[in-house]
CSV table of N, CA, C and O in Angstrom, one decimal:
chain,number,residue,atom,x,y,z
Y,1,MET,N,-4.8,11.4,-36.4
Y,1,MET,CA,-4.7,10.1,-35.7
Y,1,MET,C,-3.6,10.1,-34.7
Y,1,MET,O,-3.7,9.6,-33.6
Y,2,LYS,N,-2.4,10.7,-35.1
Y,2,LYS,CA,-1.3,10.8,-34.2
Y,2,LYS,C,-1.6,11.7,-33.0
Y,2,LYS,O,-1.3,11.4,-31.8
Y,3,GLU,N,-2.4,12.8,-33.2
Y,3,GLU,CA,-2.8,13.7,-32.2
Y,3,GLU,C,-3.7,13.0,-31.2
Y,3,GLU,O,-3.6,13.2,-30.0
Y,4,GLU,N,-4.6,12.2,-31.8
Y,4,GLU,CA,-5.6,11.5,-30.9
Y,4,GLU,C,-4.8,10.5,-30.0
Y,4,GLU,O,-5.1,10.4,-28.8
Y,5,ARG,N,-3.9,9.8,-30.5
Y,5,ARG,CA,-3.1,8.9,-29.8
Y,5,ARG,C,-2.3,9.6,-28.7
Y,5,ARG,O,-2.2,9.2,-27.5
Y,6,ASN,N,-1.7,10.7,-29.0
Y,6,ASN,CA,-0.9,11.5,-28.1
Y,6,ASN,C,-1.9,12.0,-27.0
Y,6,ASN,O,-1.5,12.1,-25.8
Y,7,SER,N,-3.1,12.4,-27.3
Y,7,SER,CA,-4.1,12.9,-26.4
Y,7,SER,C,-4.4,11.8,-25.4
Y,7,SER,O,-4.5,12.0,-24.2
Y,8,LYS,N,-4.6,10.6,-25.9
Y,8,LYS,CA,-4.9,9.5,-25.0
Y,8,LYS,C,-3.8,9.2,-24.0
Y,8,LYS,O,-4.0,8.9,-22.9
Y,9,MET,N,-2.6,9.3,-24.6
Y,9,MET,CA,-1.4,9.0,-23.7
Y,9,MET,C,-1.3,10.1,-22.7
Y,9,MET,O,-0.9,9.8,-21.5
Y,10,GLU,N,-1.5,11.3,-23.0
Y,10,GLU,CA,-1.5,12.4,-22.1
Y,10,GLU,C,-2.5,12.2,-20.9
Y,10,GLU,O,-2.2,12.4,-19.8
Y,11,ARG,N,-3.7,11.8,-21.3
Y,11,ARG,CA,-4.7,11.6,-20.3
Y,11,ARG,C,-4.3,10.4,-19.4
Y,11,ARG,O,-4.5,10.5,-18.1
Y,12,ALA,N,-3.8,9.4,-20.0
Y,12,ALA,CA,-3.3,8.2,-19.2
Y,12,ALA,C,-2.2,8.6,-18.2
Y,12,ALA,O,-2.1,8.2,-17.1
Y,13,LEU,N,-1.3,9.4,-18.7
Y,13,LEU,CA,-0.2,9.9,-17.9
Y,13,LEU,C,-0.7,10.8,-16.8
Y,13,LEU,O,-0.2,10.7,-15.6
Y,14,ASP,N,-1.7,11.6,-17.1
Y,14,ASP,CA,-2.3,12.5,-16.0
Y,14,ASP,C,-2.9,11.6,-14.9
Y,14,ASP,O,-2.8,11.9,-13.7
Y,15,ARG,N,-3.6,10.6,-15.3
Y,15,ARG,CA,-4.2,9.7,-14.3
Y,15,ARG,C,-3.1,9.0,-13.5
Y,15,ARG,O,-3.3,8.9,-12.3
Y,16,ALA,N,-2.1,8.6,-14.1
Y,16,ALA,CA,-1.0,7.9,-13.4
Y,16,ALA,C,-0.3,8.9,-12.4
Y,16,ALA,O,0.0,8.5,-11.3
Y,17,VAL,N,-0.1,10.1,-12.8
Y,17,VAL,CA,0.5,11.1,-11.9
Y,17,VAL,C,-0.4,11.3,-10.7
Y,17,VAL,O,0.0,11.4,-9.6
Y,18,THR,N,-1.7,11.5,-11.0
Y,18,THR,CA,-2.7,11.7,-9.9
Y,18,THR,C,-2.6,10.5,-8.9
Y,18,THR,O,-2.6,10.7,-7.7
Y,19,ALA,N,-2.6,9.3,-9.4
Y,19,ALA,CA,-2.6,8.1,-8.6
Y,19,ALA,C,-1.3,8.1,-7.8
Y,19,ALA,O,-1.3,7.7,-6.6
Y,20,LEU,N,-0.2,8.4,-8.4
Y,20,LEU,CA,1.1,8.4,-7.7
Y,20,LEU,C,1.1,9.5,-6.6
Y,20,LEU,O,1.7,9.3,-5.5
Y,21,GLU,N,0.5,10.6,-6.9
Y,21,GLU,CA,0.5,11.7,-5.9
Y,21,GLU,C,-0.4,11.2,-4.7
Y,21,GLU,O,0.0,11.5,-3.5
Y,22,GLN,N,-1.5,10.6,-4.9
Y,22,GLN,CA,-2.3,10.1,-3.9
Y,22,GLN,C,-1.6,9.0,-3.1
Y,22,GLN,O,-1.7,9.0,-1.8
Y,23,LEU,N,-0.9,8.1,-3.7
Y,23,LEU,CA,-0.1,7.1,-3.1
Y,23,LEU,C,1.0,7.7,-2.2
Y,23,LEU,O,1.2,7.3,-1.0
Y,24,TYR,N,1.7,8.7,-2.7
Y,24,TYR,CA,2.7,9.4,-1.9
Y,24,TYR,C,2.1,10.0,-0.7
Y,24,TYR,O,2.7,9.9,0.4
Y,25,ALA,N,1.0,10.7,-0.8
Y,25,ALA,CA,0.3,11.3,0.4
Y,25,ALA,C,0.0,10.2,1.4
Y,25,ALA,O,0.1,10.5,2.6
Y,26,ALA,N,-0.6,9.1,1.0
Y,26,ALA,CA,-0.9,8.0,1.9
Y,26,ALA,C,0.3,7.5,2.6
Y,26,ALA,O,0.3,7.2,3.8
Y,27,VAL,N,1.3,7.2,1.9
Y,27,VAL,CA,2.6,6.7,2.4
Y,27,VAL,C,3.2,7.7,3.4
Y,27,VAL,O,3.6,7.3,4.5
Y,28,LYS,N,3.1,8.9,3.1
Y,28,LYS,CA,3.7,10.0,4.0
Y,28,LYS,C,2.9,10.0,5.3
Y,28,LYS,O,3.4,10.1,6.4
Y,29,GLU,N,1.6,9.9,5.2
Y,29,GLU,CA,0.7,9.9,6.4
Y,29,GLU,C,1.0,8.7,7.2
Y,29,GLU,O,1.1,8.8,8.4
Y,30,ILE,N,1.2,7.5,6.6
Y,30,ILE,CA,1.5,6.3,7.3
Y,30,ILE,C,2.9,6.4,8.0
Y,30,ILE,O,3.0,6.1,9.2
Y,31,ARG,N,3.8,7.0,7.3
Y,31,ARG,CA,5.2,7.2,7.9
Y,31,ARG,C,5.1,8.1,9.1
Y,31,ARG,O,5.6,7.8,10.2
Y,32,GLU,N,4.3,9.2,9.0
Y,32,GLU,CA,4.2,10.1,10.2
Y,32,GLU,C,3.5,9.4,11.3
Y,32,GLU,O,3.8,9.6,12.5
Y,33,GLU,N,2.5,8.6,11.0
Y,33,GLU,CA,1.7,7.9,12.0
Y,33,GLU,C,2.6,6.9,12.7
Y,33,GLU,O,2.6,6.8,14.0
Y,34,LEU,N,3.5,6.2,12.0
Y,34,LEU,CA,4.4,5.2,12.6
Y,34,LEU,C,5.4,5.9,13.5
Y,34,LEU,O,5.9,5.3,14.4
Y,35,ARG,N,5.8,7.1,13.1
Y,35,ARG,CA,6.8,7.8,13.9
Y,35,ARG,C,6.3,8.5,15.1
Y,35,ARG,O,7.0,8.8,16.0
Y,36,SER,N,5.0,8.6,15.2
Y,36,SER,CA,4.4,9.3,16.4
Y,36,SER,C,4.4,8.4,17.6
Y,36,SER,O,4.6,7.2,17.5
Y,37,LYS,N,4.3,9.0,18.7
Y,37,LYS,CA,4.3,8.2,20.0
Y,37,LYS,C,3.0,7.4,20.0
Y,37,LYS,O,1.9,7.9,19.5
Y,38,PRO,N,3.0,6.2,20.6
Y,38,PRO,CA,1.8,5.4,20.6
Y,38,PRO,C,0.6,6.1,21.2
Y,38,PRO,O,-0.5,6.0,20.6
Y,39,GLU,N,0.7,6.9,22.2
Y,39,GLU,CA,-0.4,7.6,22.8
Y,39,GLU,C,-0.9,8.7,21.9
Y,39,GLU,O,-2.0,9.2,22.1
Y,40,GLU,N,-0.1,9.1,20.9
Y,40,GLU,CA,-0.6,10.2,20.1
Y,40,GLU,C,-1.1,9.7,18.7
Y,40,GLU,O,-1.6,10.5,17.9
Y,41,ARG,N,-1.1,8.4,18.5
Y,41,ARG,CA,-1.5,7.8,17.3
Y,41,ARG,C,-3.0,8.0,17.1
Y,41,ARG,O,-3.8,7.8,18.0
Y,42,LYS,N,-3.4,8.2,15.9
Y,42,LYS,CA,-4.8,8.3,15.6
Y,42,LYS,C,-5.1,7.2,14.6
Y,42,LYS,O,-4.2,6.7,13.9
Y,43,ASP,N,-6.3,6.7,14.5
Y,43,ASP,CA,-6.6,5.7,13.5
Y,43,ASP,C,-6.6,6.4,12.1
Y,43,ASP,O,-7.2,7.5,12.0
Y,44,ILE,N,-6.0,5.7,11.2
Y,44,ILE,CA,-6.0,6.2,9.8
Y,44,ILE,C,-7.4,5.7,9.2
Y,44,ILE,O,-7.7,4.6,9.2
Y,45,GLU,N,-8.1,6.7,8.7
Y,45,GLU,CA,-9.4,6.3,8.1
Y,45,GLU,C,-9.2,5.3,6.9
Y,45,GLU,O,-8.2,5.4,6.2
Y,46,THR,N,-10.1,4.4,6.8
Y,46,THR,CA,-10.0,3.5,5.7
Y,46,THR,C,-11.0,3.8,4.6
Y,46,THR,O,-11.3,3.0,3.7
Y,47,GLY,N,-11.5,5.0,4.6
Y,47,GLY,CA,-12.5,5.4,3.6
Y,47,GLY,C,-11.9,5.4,2.2
Y,47,GLY,O,-11.6,4.4,1.6
Y,48,SER,N,-11.7,6.6,1.6
Y,48,SER,CA,-11.2,6.7,0.2
Y,48,SER,C,-9.7,6.2,0.1
Y,48,SER,O,-9.3,6.0,-1.1
Y,49,ASP,N,-9.0,6.2,1.2
Y,49,ASP,CA,-7.6,5.8,1.1
Y,49,ASP,C,-7.4,4.3,1.0
Y,49,ASP,O,-6.3,3.8,0.8
Y,50,THR,N,-8.5,3.5,1.3
Y,50,THR,CA,-8.4,2.1,1.3
Y,50,THR,C,-7.7,1.4,0.1
Y,50,THR,O,-6.8,0.6,0.2
Y,51,PRO,N,-8.1,1.8,-1.1
Y,51,PRO,CA,-7.5,1.2,-2.3
Y,51,PRO,C,-6.0,1.6,-2.4
Y,51,PRO,O,-5.2,0.7,-2.8
Y,52,ILE,N,-5.6,2.7,-1.9
Y,52,ILE,CA,-4.2,3.1,-2.0
Y,52,ILE,C,-3.4,2.3,-1.0
Y,52,ILE,O,-2.4,1.8,-1.3
Y,53,LEU,N,-4.0,2.2,0.2
Y,53,LEU,CA,-3.3,1.4,1.3
Y,53,LEU,C,-3.2,0.0,0.8
Y,53,LEU,O,-2.2,-0.7,1.0
Y,54,ARG,N,-4.3,-0.6,0.2
Y,54,ARG,CA,-4.2,-1.9,-0.2
Y,54,ARG,C,-3.1,-2.2,-1.2
Y,54,ARG,O,-2.4,-3.1,-1.2
Y,55,GLU,N,-3.0,-1.2,-2.2
Y,55,GLU,CA,-1.9,-1.3,-3.2
Y,55,GLU,C,-0.5,-1.3,-2.5
Y,55,GLU,O,0.4,-2.0,-2.9
Y,56,ALA,N,-0.4,-0.4,-1.5
Y,56,ALA,CA,0.9,-0.3,-0.8
Y,56,ALA,C,1.2,-1.6,-0.1
Y,56,ALA,O,2.4,-2.1,-0.1
Y,57,VAL,N,0.2,-2.2,0.5
Y,57,VAL,CA,0.4,-3.5,1.2
Y,57,VAL,C,0.8,-4.6,0.2
Y,57,VAL,O,1.7,-5.4,0.4
Y,58,LYS,N,0.0,-4.6,-0.9
Y,58,LYS,CA,0.3,-5.6,-2.0
Y,58,LYS,C,1.7,-5.5,-2.5
Y,58,LYS,O,2.4,-6.5,-2.6
Y,59,THR,N,2.1,-4.3,-2.8
Y,59,THR,CA,3.5,-4.0,-3.3
Y,59,THR,C,4.5,-4.5,-2.3
Y,59,THR,O,5.5,-5.2,-2.6
Y,60,ALA,N,4.3,-4.2,-1.0
Y,60,ALA,CA,5.3,-4.6,0.1
Y,60,ALA,C,5.4,-6.1,0.2
Y,60,ALA,O,6.5,-6.7,0.3
Y,61,LEU,N,4.2,-6.8,0.1
Y,61,LEU,CA,4.2,-8.2,0.3
Y,61,LEU,C,4.8,-8.9,-1.0
Y,61,LEU,O,5.6,-9.9,-0.8
Y,62,ILE,N,4.6,-8.3,-2.1
Y,62,ILE,CA,5.2,-8.9,-3.3
Y,62,ILE,C,6.8,-8.7,-3.3
Y,62,ILE,O,7.5,-9.7,-3.6
Y,63,ARG,N,7.2,-7.6,-2.8
Y,63,ARG,CA,8.7,-7.4,-2.7
Y,63,ARG,C,9.3,-8.4,-1.7
Y,63,ARG,O,10.4,-8.9,-2.0
Y,64,ILE,N,8.6,-8.7,-0.6
Y,64,ILE,CA,9.1,-9.7,0.3
Y,64,ILE,C,9.1,-11.0,-0.3
Y,64,ILE,O,10.1,-11.8,-0.2
Y,65,ALA,N,8.0,-11.4,-0.9
Y,65,ALA,CA,7.9,-12.7,-1.5
Y,65,ALA,C,9.0,-12.9,-2.6
Y,65,ALA,O,9.5,-14.1,-2.8
Y,66,ARG,N,9.3,-11.9,-3.4
Y,66,ARG,CA,10.3,-12.0,-4.4
Y,66,ARG,C,11.7,-12.3,-3.9
Y,66,ARG,O,12.6,-12.7,-4.7
Y,67,THR,N,11.9,-12.1,-2.6
Y,67,THR,CA,13.2,-12.4,-2.0
Y,67,THR,C,13.3,-13.8,-1.5
Y,67,THR,O,14.2,-14.1,-0.8
Y,68,GLY,N,12.3,-14.6,-1.9
Y,68,GLY,CA,12.2,-16.0,-1.4
Y,68,GLY,C,11.6,-16.2,-0.1
Y,68,GLY,O,11.8,-17.3,0.5
Y,69,ARG,N,10.9,-15.2,0.4
Y,69,ARG,CA,10.3,-15.3,1.7
Y,69,ARG,C,8.8,-15.5,1.7
Y,69,ARG,O,8.0,-14.9,2.5
Y,70,GLU,N,8.3,-16.3,0.7
Y,70,GLU,CA,6.8,-16.4,0.6
Y,70,GLU,C,6.2,-17.0,1.9
Y,70,GLU,O,5.1,-16.6,2.2
Y,71,GLN,N,6.9,-17.9,2.5
Y,71,GLN,CA,6.3,-18.5,3.8
Y,71,GLN,C,6.1,-17.4,4.8
Y,71,GLN,O,5.1,-17.4,5.5
Y,72,GLU,N,7.0,-16.4,4.9
Y,72,GLU,CA,6.9,-15.3,5.9
Y,72,GLU,C,5.7,-14.5,5.5
Y,72,GLU,O,5.0,-14.0,6.4
Y,73,VAL,N,5.4,-14.3,4.3
Y,73,VAL,CA,4.3,-13.5,3.8
Y,73,VAL,C,3.0,-14.2,4.2
Y,73,VAL,O,2.1,-13.6,4.8
Y,74,LYS,N,3.0,-15.5,4.0
Y,74,LYS,CA,1.8,-16.3,4.4
Y,74,LYS,C,1.6,-16.3,5.9
Y,74,LYS,O,0.4,-16.2,6.3
Y,75,GLU,N,2.6,-16.3,6.7
Y,75,GLU,CA,2.5,-16.3,8.1
Y,75,GLU,C,2.0,-14.9,8.6
Y,75,GLU,O,1.2,-14.8,9.5
Y,76,LEU,N,2.5,-13.8,7.9
Y,76,LEU,CA,2.0,-12.5,8.2
Y,76,LEU,C,0.5,-12.4,8.0
Y,76,LEU,O,-0.3,-11.9,8.8
Y,77,LEU,N,0.1,-12.8,6.8
Y,77,LEU,CA,-1.4,-12.8,6.5
Y,77,LEU,C,-2.2,-13.7,7.5
Y,77,LEU,O,-3.3,-13.3,7.9
Y,78,ALA,N,-1.6,-14.8,7.8
Y,78,ALA,CA,-2.3,-15.7,8.8
Y,78,ALA,C,-2.6,-15.0,10.1
Y,78,ALA,O,-3.6,-15.3,10.8
Y,79,ARG,N,-1.6,-14.2,10.5
Y,79,ARG,CA,-1.8,-13.5,11.8
Y,79,ARG,C,-3.0,-12.5,11.8
Y,79,ARG,O,-3.6,-12.1,12.8
Y,80,TYR,N,-3.5,-12.2,10.6
Y,80,TYR,CA,-4.7,-11.4,10.4
Y,80,TYR,C,-5.8,-12.2,9.8
Y,80,TYR,O,-6.8,-11.7,9.2
Y,81,ASN,N,-5.8,-13.6,10.1
Y,81,ASN,CA,-6.8,-14.5,9.7
Y,81,ASN,C,-7.1,-14.5,8.2
Y,81,ASN,O,-8.3,-14.5,7.8
Y,82,ALA,N,-6.1,-14.4,7.4
Y,82,ALA,CA,-6.3,-14.4,6.0
Y,82,ALA,C,-5.2,-15.3,5.3
Y,82,ALA,O,-4.1,-15.5,5.8
Y,83,ARG,N,-5.6,-15.9,4.2
Y,83,ARG,CA,-4.7,-16.6,3.4
Y,83,ARG,C,-4.2,-15.8,2.2
Y,83,ARG,O,-3.2,-16.1,1.6
Y,84,LYS,N,-5.0,-14.8,1.8
Y,84,LYS,CA,-4.6,-13.9,0.7
Y,84,LYS,C,-5.1,-12.5,1.1
Y,84,LYS,O,-5.9,-12.3,1.9
Y,85,LEU,N,-4.5,-11.5,0.4
Y,85,LEU,CA,-4.8,-10.1,0.7
Y,85,LEU,C,-6.3,-9.8,0.6
Y,85,LEU,O,-6.8,-9.0,1.4
Y,86,ASN,N,-7.0,-10.4,-0.3
Y,86,ASN,CA,-8.4,-10.1,-0.4
Y,86,ASN,C,-9.2,-10.4,0.9
Y,86,ASN,O,-10.3,-9.9,1.1
Y,87,GLU,N,-8.7,-11.3,1.7
Y,87,GLU,CA,-9.4,-11.7,2.9
Y,87,GLU,C,-9.0,-10.8,4.1
Y,87,GLU,O,-9.6,-11.0,5.2
Y,88,VAL,N,-8.1,-9.9,4.0
Y,88,VAL,CA,-7.7,-9.0,5.1
Y,88,VAL,C,-8.7,-7.9,5.3
Y,88,VAL,O,-9.2,-7.3,4.3
Y,89,ASP,N,-9.0,-7.7,6.5
Y,89,ASP,CA,-9.9,-6.5,6.8
Y,89,ASP,C,-9.1,-5.2,6.5
Y,89,ASP,O,-8.0,-5.1,7.0
Y,90,PRO,N,-9.7,-4.3,5.8
Y,90,PRO,CA,-9.0,-3.1,5.4
Y,90,PRO,C,-8.5,-2.3,6.6
Y,90,PRO,O,-7.5,-1.6,6.5
Y,91,LYS,N,-9.1,-2.4,7.8
Y,91,LYS,CA,-8.6,-1.7,9.0
Y,91,LYS,C,-7.3,-2.3,9.4
Y,91,LYS,O,-6.5,-1.6,10.1
Y,92,ASP,N,-6.8,-3.4,8.9
Y,92,ASP,CA,-5.6,-4.0,9.3
Y,92,ASP,C,-4.4,-3.7,8.3
Y,92,ASP,O,-3.3,-4.1,8.5
Y,93,TYR,N,-4.8,-3.0,7.2
Y,93,TYR,CA,-3.8,-2.7,6.2
Y,93,TYR,C,-2.6,-1.9,6.8
Y,93,TYR,O,-1.4,-2.2,6.5
Y,94,THR,N,-2.8,-0.9,7.6
Y,94,THR,CA,-1.7,-0.1,8.2
Y,94,THR,C,-0.8,-1.0,9.0
Y,94,THR,O,0.4,-0.9,8.9
Y,95,ALA,N,-1.4,-1.9,9.8
Y,95,ALA,CA,-0.6,-2.7,10.7
Y,95,ALA,C,0.3,-3.7,9.9
Y,95,ALA,O,1.4,-3.9,10.1
Y,96,ILE,N,-0.4,-4.3,8.8
Y,96,ILE,CA,0.4,-5.2,8.0
Y,96,ILE,C,1.5,-4.5,7.2
Y,96,ILE,O,2.6,-5.0,7.1
Y,97,LEU,N,1.2,-3.3,6.8
Y,97,LEU,CA,2.2,-2.5,6.1
Y,97,LEU,C,3.4,-2.2,7.0
Y,97,LEU,O,4.6,-2.3,6.7
Y,98,SER,N,3.1,-1.9,8.3
Y,98,SER,CA,4.1,-1.7,9.3
Y,98,SER,C,5.0,-2.9,9.5
Y,98,SER,O,6.2,-2.9,9.5
Y,99,GLU,N,4.3,-4.1,9.6
Y,99,GLU,CA,5.1,-5.3,9.8
Y,99,GLU,C,5.9,-5.7,8.6
Y,99,GLU,O,7.0,-6.2,8.7
Y,100,ALA,N,5.3,-5.4,7.4
Y,100,ALA,CA,6.1,-5.7,6.2
Y,100,ALA,C,7.3,-4.8,6.1
Y,100,ALA,O,8.4,-5.3,5.7
Y,101,GLY,N,7.2,-3.6,6.6
Y,101,GLY,CA,8.4,-2.7,6.6
Y,101,GLY,C,9.5,-3.2,7.6
Y,101,GLY,O,10.6,-3.2,7.2
Y,102,VAL,N,9.1,-3.8,8.7
Y,102,VAL,CA,10.0,-4.4,9.6
Y,102,VAL,C,10.7,-5.6,9.0
Y,102,VAL,O,11.9,-5.7,9.1
Y,103,MET,N,9.9,-6.4,8.3
Y,103,MET,CA,10.5,-7.6,7.6
Y,103,MET,C,11.5,-7.1,6.5
Y,103,MET,O,12.5,-7.8,6.3
Y,104,THR,N,11.2,-6.0,5.9
Y,104,THR,CA,12.0,-5.6,4.8
Y,104,THR,C,13.3,-4.9,5.3
Y,104,THR,O,14.4,-5.1,4.7
Y,105,HIS,N,13.2,-4.1,6.3
Y,105,HIS,CA,14.3,-3.3,6.8
Y,105,HIS,C,14.9,-3.8,8.1
Y,105,HIS,O,15.8,-3.2,8.6
Y,106,GLY,N,14.4,-5.0,8.6
Y,106,GLY,CA,15.0,-5.6,9.8
Y,106,GLY,C,14.5,-4.9,10.9
Y,106,GLY,O,14.6,-4.7,12.0
């Protein structure tokens, strides 16, 4: 029984590590994209990375809102014709993440 529980925990930890590695890779790609010159920028594909980008955007917006800046988060979403994250076009995730970074770091 204890071995079965440990086995389940190991599988859950493996899935979590994989998800974190994927998130790290996506954030690293976004950082590199933001640092590149505008004429050298490429569109980041929204294929399989979309859920990862969405979670990164969600996390950034939550962090801003928790500092008492909920109105600013609403205004940011409104600039993308959305009232909540579910209404945002996935192609806008990178831009929103960039703006959220500016809001966080000045």
